[in-house]
Amino acid sequence: MEKKISVIFFLKCLLFSYIVTAALLMILALLLFRMGLGEQIVSVAIIVIYVLSTFCAGFLAGKKMQSQKFLWGLLMGVLYFVVLTVMSLIVNRSVVELGNPFFTTFALCTGGGMLGGMLS
């Protein structure tokens, strides 16, 4: 039996992934404040946060959909990245540079979501 695709479900997955992101960023900020972490450690931690957050969204989407899980996880990663980019545009009020960090972040978000979908 085919599962019905629900936009509300995907929005809930995205919301959950952004809640995970916010919680992890708060923990990172606390560690930065308490321990005075270096720039390298903070950069690696942000990458880990992107991957974990999109992994959670992809995992939830894959569990619900039951077929082609990696595609649903990939979709969640792409949606996470799109929201992240739009929010960055709103906050910075300028066009995003299409350099290495942009494509690296895209690859991390989509890869994390797809991995979550595959492992669900």
GROMACS .gro file of N, CA and C in nm:
model
  360
    1MET      N    1   0.084  -0.118   0.000
    1MET     CA    2   0.000   0.000   0.000
    1MET      C    3   0.089   0.124   0.000
    2GLU      N    4   0.057   0.218  -0.086
    2GLU     CA    5   0.138   0.337  -0.102
    2GLU      C    6   0.105   0.440   0.006
    3LYS      N    7   0.209   0.498   0.064
    3LYS     CA    8   0.190   0.601   0.167
    3LYS      C    9   0.153   0.732   0.100
    4LYS      N   10   0.060   0.805   0.160
    4LYS     CA   11   0.021   0.935   0.107
    4LYS      C   12   0.125   1.038   0.149
    5ILE      N   13   0.169   1.118   0.053
    5ILE     CA   14   0.269   1.222   0.080
    5ILE      C   15   0.200   1.339   0.147
    6SER      N   16   0.251   1.378   0.263
    6SER     CA   17   0.192   1.486   0.340
    6SER      C   18   0.292   1.601   0.354
    7VAL      N   19   0.253   1.717   0.304
    7VAL     CA   20   0.338   1.836   0.315
    7VAL      C   21   0.356   1.872   0.462
    8ILE      N   22   0.251   1.855   0.541
    8ILE     CA   23   0.258   1.887   0.684
    8ILE      C   24   0.364   1.801   0.753
    9PHE      N   25   0.371   1.673   0.716
    9PHE     CA   26   0.471   1.585   0.775
    9PHE      C   27   0.612   1.634   0.745
   10PHE      N   28   0.637   1.673   0.620
   10PHE     CA   29   0.770   1.721   0.583
   10PHE      C   30   0.803   1.852   0.654
   11LEU      N   31   0.704   1.937   0.673
   11LEU     CA   32   0.728   2.061   0.747
   11LEU      C   33   0.760   2.030   0.894
   12LYS      N   34   0.695   1.928   0.949
   12LYS     CA   35   0.726   1.886   1.086
   12LYS      C   36   0.868   1.832   1.097
   13CYS      N   37   0.909   1.755   0.997
   13CYS     CA   38   1.047   1.704   0.994
   13CYS      C   39   1.146   1.820   0.988
   14LEU      N   40   1.118   1.918   0.903
   14LEU     CA   41   1.206   2.034   0.893
   14LEU      C   42   1.210   2.112   1.024
   15LEU      N   43   1.093   2.130   1.085
   15LEU     CA   44   1.087   2.200   1.212
   15LEU      C   45   1.168   2.127   1.318
   16PHE      N   46   1.156   1.995   1.322
   16PHE     CA   47   1.233   1.916   1.417
   16PHE      C   48   1.382   1.933   1.393
   17SER      N   49   1.423   1.932   1.266
   17SER     CA   50   1.565   1.946   1.237
   17SER      C   51   1.616   2.085   1.277
   18TYR      N   52   1.535   2.186   1.263
   18TYR     CA   53   1.577   2.320   1.306
   18TYR      C   54   1.576   2.333   1.458
   19ILE      N   55   1.491   2.261   1.525
   19ILE     CA   56   1.495   2.258   1.672
   19ILE      C   57   1.624   2.190   1.718
   20VAL      N   58   1.660   2.080   1.652
   20VAL     CA   59   1.787   2.013   1.682
   20VAL      C   60   1.904   2.109   1.657
   21THR      N   61   1.899   2.181   1.546
   21THR     CA   62   2.004   2.278   1.513
   21THR      C   63   2.015   2.384   1.622
   22ALA      N   64   1.901   2.440   1.663
   22ALA     CA   65   1.903   2.545   1.765
   22ALA      C   66   1.959   2.493   1.897
   23ALA      N   67   1.918   2.373   1.937
   23ALA     CA   68   1.966   2.317   2.063
   23ALA      C   69   2.117   2.293   2.058
   24LEU      N   70   2.165   2.237   1.948
   24LEU     CA   71   2.308   2.211   1.936
   24LEU      C   72   2.389   2.340   1.927
   25LEU      N   73   2.334   2.441   1.860
   25LEU     CA   74   2.404   2.569   1.854
   25LEU      C   75   2.410   2.637   1.990
   26MET      N   76   2.306   2.620   2.070
   26MET     CA   77   2.309   2.675   2.206
   26MET      C   78   2.415   2.605   2.291
   27ILE      N   79   2.425   2.474   2.276
   27ILE     CA   80   2.529   2.400   2.349
   27ILE      C   81   2.667   2.445   2.302
   28LEU      N   82   2.683   2.463   2.171
   28LEU     CA   83   2.810   2.511   2.117
   28LEU      C   84   2.843   2.651   2.170
   29ALA      N   85   2.744   2.738   2.176
   29ALA     CA   86   2.767   2.873   2.229
   29ALA      C   87   2.808   2.867   2.376
   30LEU      N   88   2.746   2.780   2.452
   30LEU     CA   89   2.782   2.765   2.593
   30LEU      C   90   2.926   2.715   2.606
   31LEU      N   91   2.962   2.615   2.525
   31LEU     CA   92   3.099   2.564   2.528
   31LEU      C   93   3.199   2.670   2.483
   32LEU      N   94   3.161   2.750   2.385
   32LEU     CA   95   3.247   2.857   2.339
   32LEU      C   96   3.267   2.961   2.450
   33PHE      N   97   3.162   2.992   2.520
   33PHE     CA   98   3.169   3.088   2.630
   33PHE      C   99   3.251   3.035   2.746
   34ARG      N  100   3.227   2.910   2.784
   34ARG     CA  101   3.294   2.851   2.901
   34ARG      C  102   3.439   2.811   2.875
   35MET      N  103   3.465   2.757   2.756
   35MET     CA  104   3.595   2.699   2.730
   35MET      C  105   3.681   2.780   2.634
   36GLY      N  106   3.624   2.880   2.570
   36GLY     CA  107   3.700   2.960   2.476
   36GLY      C  108   3.752   2.878   2.359
   37LEU      N  109   3.663   2.802   2.296
   37LEU     CA  110   3.702   2.715   2.185
   37LEU      C  111   3.761   2.796   2.070
   38GLY      N  112   3.851   2.733   1.996
   38GLY     CA  113   3.914   2.797   1.882
   38GLY      C  114   3.824   2.797   1.759
   39GLU      N  115   3.865   2.873   1.661
   39GLU     CA  116   3.787   2.888   1.538
   39GLU      C  117   3.774   2.756   1.462
   40GLN      N  118   3.880   2.677   1.460
   40GLN     CA  119   3.877   2.547   1.392
   40GLN      C  120   3.775   2.453   1.454
   41ILE      N  121   3.772   2.448   1.586
   41ILE     CA  122   3.679   2.359   1.657
   41ILE      C  123   3.535   2.403   1.632
   42VAL      N  124   3.511   2.533   1.634
   42VAL     CA  125   3.377   2.585   1.609
   42VAL      C  126   3.333   2.553   1.466
   43SER      N  127   3.423   2.567   1.370
   43SER     CA  128   3.389   2.536   1.230
   43SER      C  129   3.353   2.388   1.214
   44VAL      N  130   3.430   2.301   1.275
   44VAL     CA  131   3.401   2.157   1.268
   44VAL      C  132   3.268   2.127   1.338
   45ALA      N  133   3.244   2.192   1.452
   45ALA     CA  134   3.119   2.169   1.525
   45ALA      C  135   2.998   2.213   1.443
   46ILE      N  136   3.009   2.322   1.370
   46ILE     CA  137   2.898   2.368   1.286
   46ILE      C  138   2.871   2.268   1.174
   47ILE      N  139   2.976   2.213   1.116
   47ILE     CA  140   2.959   2.111   1.013
   47ILE      C  141   2.888   1.989   1.070
   48VAL      N  142   2.929   1.946   1.188
   48VAL     CA  143   2.865   1.831   1.254
   48VAL      C  144   2.717   1.861   1.283
   49ILE      N  145   2.688   1.983   1.323
   49ILE     CA  146   2.549   2.022   1.352
   49ILE      C  147   2.465   2.016   1.225
   50TYR      N  148   2.517   2.066   1.112
   50TYR     CA  149   2.444   2.056   0.985
   50TYR      C  150   2.413   1.910   0.952
   51VAL      N  151   2.512   1.825   0.962
   51VAL     CA  152   2.494   1.685   0.924
   51VAL      C  153   2.397   1.614   1.019
   52LEU      N  154   2.411   1.636   1.150
   52LEU     CA  155   2.320   1.572   1.246
   52LEU      C  156   2.176   1.619   1.228
   53SER      N  157   2.157   1.747   1.204
   53SER     CA  158   2.021   1.800   1.188
   53SER      C  159   1.953   1.744   1.064
   54THR      N  160   2.026   1.743   0.952
   54THR     CA  161   1.966   1.690   0.830
   54THR      C  162   1.952   1.538   0.837
   55PHE      N  163   2.042   1.473   0.910
   55PHE     CA  164   2.030   1.329   0.931
   55PHE      C  165   1.898   1.298   1.002
   56CYS      N  166   1.866   1.375   1.106
   56CYS     CA  167   1.741   1.354   1.180
   56CYS      C  168   1.619   1.370   1.090
   57ALA      N  169   1.619   1.476   1.009
   57ALA     CA  170   1.506   1.500   0.918
   57ALA      C  171   1.495   1.387   0.815
   58GLY      N  172   1.607   1.347   0.758
   58GLY     CA  173   1.606   1.238   0.660
   58GLY      C  174   1.563   1.106   0.721
   59PHE      N  175   1.608   1.081   0.843
   59PHE     CA  176   1.571   0.959   0.914
   59PHE      C  177   1.420   0.953   0.936
   60LEU      N  178   1.363   1.063   0.983
   60LEU     CA  179   1.217   1.066   1.006
   60LEU      C  180   1.139   1.049   0.877
   61ALA      N  181   1.184   1.117   0.771
   61ALA     CA  182   1.115   1.107   0.642
   61ALA      C  183   1.126   0.965   0.587
   62GLY      N  184   1.242   0.903   0.599
   62GLY     CA  185   1.260   0.767   0.551
   62GLY      C  186   1.174   0.667   0.626
   63LYS      N  187   1.163   0.686   0.758
   63LYS     CA  188   1.078   0.596   0.839
   63LYS      C  189   0.933   0.604   0.793
   64LYS      N  190   0.887   0.723   0.764
   64LYS     CA  191   0.747   0.742   0.725
   64LYS      C  192   0.719   0.688   0.585
   65MET      N  193   0.810   0.713   0.491
   65MET     CA  194   0.780   0.682   0.351
   65MET      C  195   0.801   0.535   0.315
   66GLN      N  196   0.894   0.465   0.378
   66GLN     CA  197   0.914   0.321   0.360
   66GLN      C  198   0.971   0.277   0.225
   67SER      N  199   0.967   0.360   0.122
   67SER     CA  200   1.027   0.323  -0.006
   67SER      C  201   1.106   0.442  -0.060
   68GLN      N  202   1.212   0.414  -0.131
   68GLN     CA  203   1.301   0.517  -0.184
   68GLN      C  204   1.342   0.615  -0.074
   69LYS      N  205   1.381   0.557   0.039
   69LYS     CA  206   1.411   0.635   0.158
   69LYS      C  207   1.521   0.737   0.134
   70PHE      N  208   1.622   0.699   0.056
   70PHE     CA  209   1.734   0.791   0.035
   70PHE      C  210   1.689   0.916  -0.040
   71LEU      N  211   1.590   0.901  -0.131
   71LEU     CA  212   1.540   1.019  -0.203
   71LEU      C  213   1.464   1.113  -0.111
   72TRP      N  214   1.387   1.057  -0.019
   72TRP     CA  215   1.314   1.140   0.075
   72TRP      C  216   1.410   1.210   0.171
   73GLY      N  217   1.514   1.139   0.212
   73GLY     CA  218   1.617   1.201   0.294
   73GLY      C  219   1.689   1.311   0.220
   74LEU      N  220   1.720   1.286   0.093
   74LEU     CA  221   1.784   1.387   0.009
   74LEU      C  222   1.696   1.510  -0.003
   75LEU      N  223   1.566   1.488  -0.023
   75LEU     CA  224   1.471   1.599  -0.032
   75LEU      C  225   1.473   1.681   0.097
   76MET      N  226   1.478   1.614   0.211
   76MET     CA  227   1.481   1.687   0.339
   76MET      C  228   1.609   1.768   0.352
   77GLY      N  229   1.721   1.713   0.307
   77GLY     CA  230   1.847   1.787   0.309
   77GLY      C  231   1.842   1.910   0.220
   78VAL      N  232   1.784   1.894   0.102
   78VAL     CA  233   1.771   2.007   0.009
   78VAL      C  234   1.680   2.115   0.069
   79LEU      N  235   1.567   2.073   0.126
   79LEU     CA  236   1.476   2.170   0.187
   79LEU      C  237   1.541   2.242   0.304
   80TYR      N  238   1.617   2.170   0.384
   80TYR     CA  239   1.689   2.231   0.496
   80TYR      C  240   1.785   2.337   0.443
   81PHE      N  241   1.859   2.304   0.337
   81PHE     CA  242   1.954   2.397   0.279
   81PHE      C  243   1.883   2.519   0.220
   82VAL      N  244   1.770   2.498   0.154
   82VAL     CA  245   1.696   2.610   0.095
   82VAL      C  246   1.650   2.706   0.204
   83VAL      N  247   1.595   2.653   0.312
   83VAL     CA  248   1.551   2.739   0.422
   83VAL      C  249   1.670   2.811   0.483
   84LEU      N  250   1.780   2.742   0.501
   84LEU     CA  251   1.903   2.802   0.554
   84LEU      C  252   1.951   2.915   0.465
   85THR      N  253   1.948   2.895   0.334
   85THR     CA  254   1.992   2.997   0.239
   85THR      C  255   1.898   3.118   0.239
   86VAL      N  256   1.768   3.093   0.241
   86VAL     CA  257   1.671   3.203   0.242
   86VAL      C  258   1.686   3.285   0.370
   87MET      N  259   1.701   3.218   0.484
   87MET     CA  260   1.720   3.291   0.609
   87MET      C  261   1.849   3.372   0.606
   88SER      N  262   1.953   3.319   0.546
   88SER     CA  263   2.079   3.391   0.533
   88SER      C  264   2.061   3.515   0.446
   89LEU      N  265   1.984   3.502   0.338
   89LEU     CA  266   1.956   3.616   0.252
   89LEU      C  267   1.879   3.725   0.327
   90ILE      N  268   1.783   3.683   0.406
   90ILE     CA  269   1.702   3.779   0.482
   90ILE      C  270   1.786   3.851   0.586
   91VAL      N  271   1.868   3.778   0.659
   91VAL     CA  272   1.949   3.837   0.765
   91VAL      C  273   2.059   3.927   0.708
   92ASN      N  274   2.128   3.879   0.604
   92ASN     CA  275   2.241   3.954   0.548
   92ASN      C  276   2.198   4.062   0.450
   93ARG      N  277   2.077   4.053   0.398
   93ARG     CA  278   2.023   4.149   0.301
   93ARG      C  279   2.114   4.166   0.180
   94SER      N  280   2.174   4.056   0.139
   94SER     CA  281   2.259   4.058   0.020
   94SER      C  282   2.257   3.920  -0.043
   95VAL      N  283   2.302   3.914  -0.166
   95VAL     CA  284   2.305   3.788  -0.239
   95VAL      C  285   2.419   3.703  -0.185
   96VAL      N  286   2.392   3.574  -0.173
   96VAL     CA  287   2.491   3.479  -0.122
   96VAL      C  288   2.599   3.457  -0.228
   97GLU      N  289   2.724   3.454  -0.185
   97GLU     CA  290   2.832   3.423  -0.277
   97GLU      C  291   2.828   3.274  -0.311
   98LEU      N  292   2.843   3.245  -0.438
   98LEU     CA  293   2.841   3.105  -0.481
   98LEU      C  294   2.983   3.050  -0.488
   99GLY      N  295   3.045   3.043  -0.373
   99GLY     CA  296   3.181   2.991  -0.366
   99GLY      C  297   3.185   2.854  -0.304
  100ASN      N  298   3.303   2.812  -0.263
  100ASN     CA  299   3.322   2.680  -0.202
  100ASN      C  300   3.235   2.656  -0.079
  101PRO      N  301   3.227   2.752   0.016
  101PRO     CA  302   3.144   2.725   0.134
  101PRO      C  303   2.997   2.699   0.101
  102PHE      N  304   2.946   2.767   0.000
  102PHE     CA  305   2.806   2.749  -0.040
  102PHE      C  306   2.782   2.606  -0.087
  103PHE      N  307   2.866   2.556  -0.177
  103PHE     CA  308   2.849   2.422  -0.231
  103PHE      C  309   2.886   2.314  -0.128
  104THR      N  310   2.980   2.344  -0.042
  104THR     CA  311   3.015   2.250   0.064
  104THR      C  312   2.898   2.232   0.160
  105THR      N  313   2.836   2.342   0.197
  105THR     CA  314   2.720   2.335   0.286
  105THR      C  315   2.606   2.260   0.219
  106PHE      N  316   2.586   2.284   0.090
  106PHE     CA  317   2.483   2.211   0.016
  106PHE      C  318   2.510   2.061   0.018
  107ALA      N  319   2.635   2.023  -0.007
  107ALA     CA  320   2.673   1.881  -0.007
  107ALA      C  321   2.655   1.819   0.131
  108LEU      N  322   2.691   1.892   0.236
  108LEU     CA  323   2.676   1.840   0.372
  108LEU      C  324   2.529   1.820   0.407
  109CYS      N  325   2.446   1.917   0.374
  109CYS     CA  326   2.303   1.907   0.407
  109CYS      C  327   2.236   1.795   0.330
  110THR      N  328   2.262   1.787   0.200
  110THR     CA  329   2.198   1.682   0.121
  110THR      C  330   2.253   1.544   0.158
  111GLY      N  331   2.383   1.537   0.183
  111GLY     CA  332   2.443   1.409   0.221
  111GLY      C  333   2.393   1.361   0.356
  112GLY      N  334   2.382   1.452   0.452
  112GLY     CA  335   2.330   1.415   0.584
  112GLY      C  336   2.186   1.367   0.577
  113GLY      N  337   2.104   1.436   0.499
  113GLY     CA  338   1.965   1.394   0.483
  113GLY      C  339   1.953   1.259   0.414
  114MET      N  340   2.033   1.241   0.309
  114MET     CA  341   2.029   1.114   0.237
  114MET      C  342   2.077   0.999   0.325
  115LEU      N  343   2.181   1.022   0.403
  115LEU     CA  344   2.230   0.918   0.494
  115LEU      C  345   2.123   0.882   0.597
  116GLY      N  346   2.055   0.982   0.650
  116GLY     CA  347   1.946   0.956   0.744
  116GLY      C  348   1.835   0.873   0.682
  117GLY      N  349   1.801   0.907   0.557
  117GLY     CA  350   1.699   0.830   0.487
  117GLY      C  351   1.741   0.687   0.462
  118MET      N  352   1.867   0.666   0.424
  118MET     CA  353   1.916   0.531   0.396
  118MET      C  354   1.920   0.445   0.522
  119LEU      N  355   1.954   0.505   0.634
  119LEU     CA  356   1.967   0.427   0.759
  119LEU      C  357   1.836   0.412   0.836
  120SER      N  358   1.728   0.472   0.784
  120SER     CA  359   1.600   0.463   0.856
  120SER      C  360   1.537   0.326   0.838
   0.00000   0.00000   0.00000
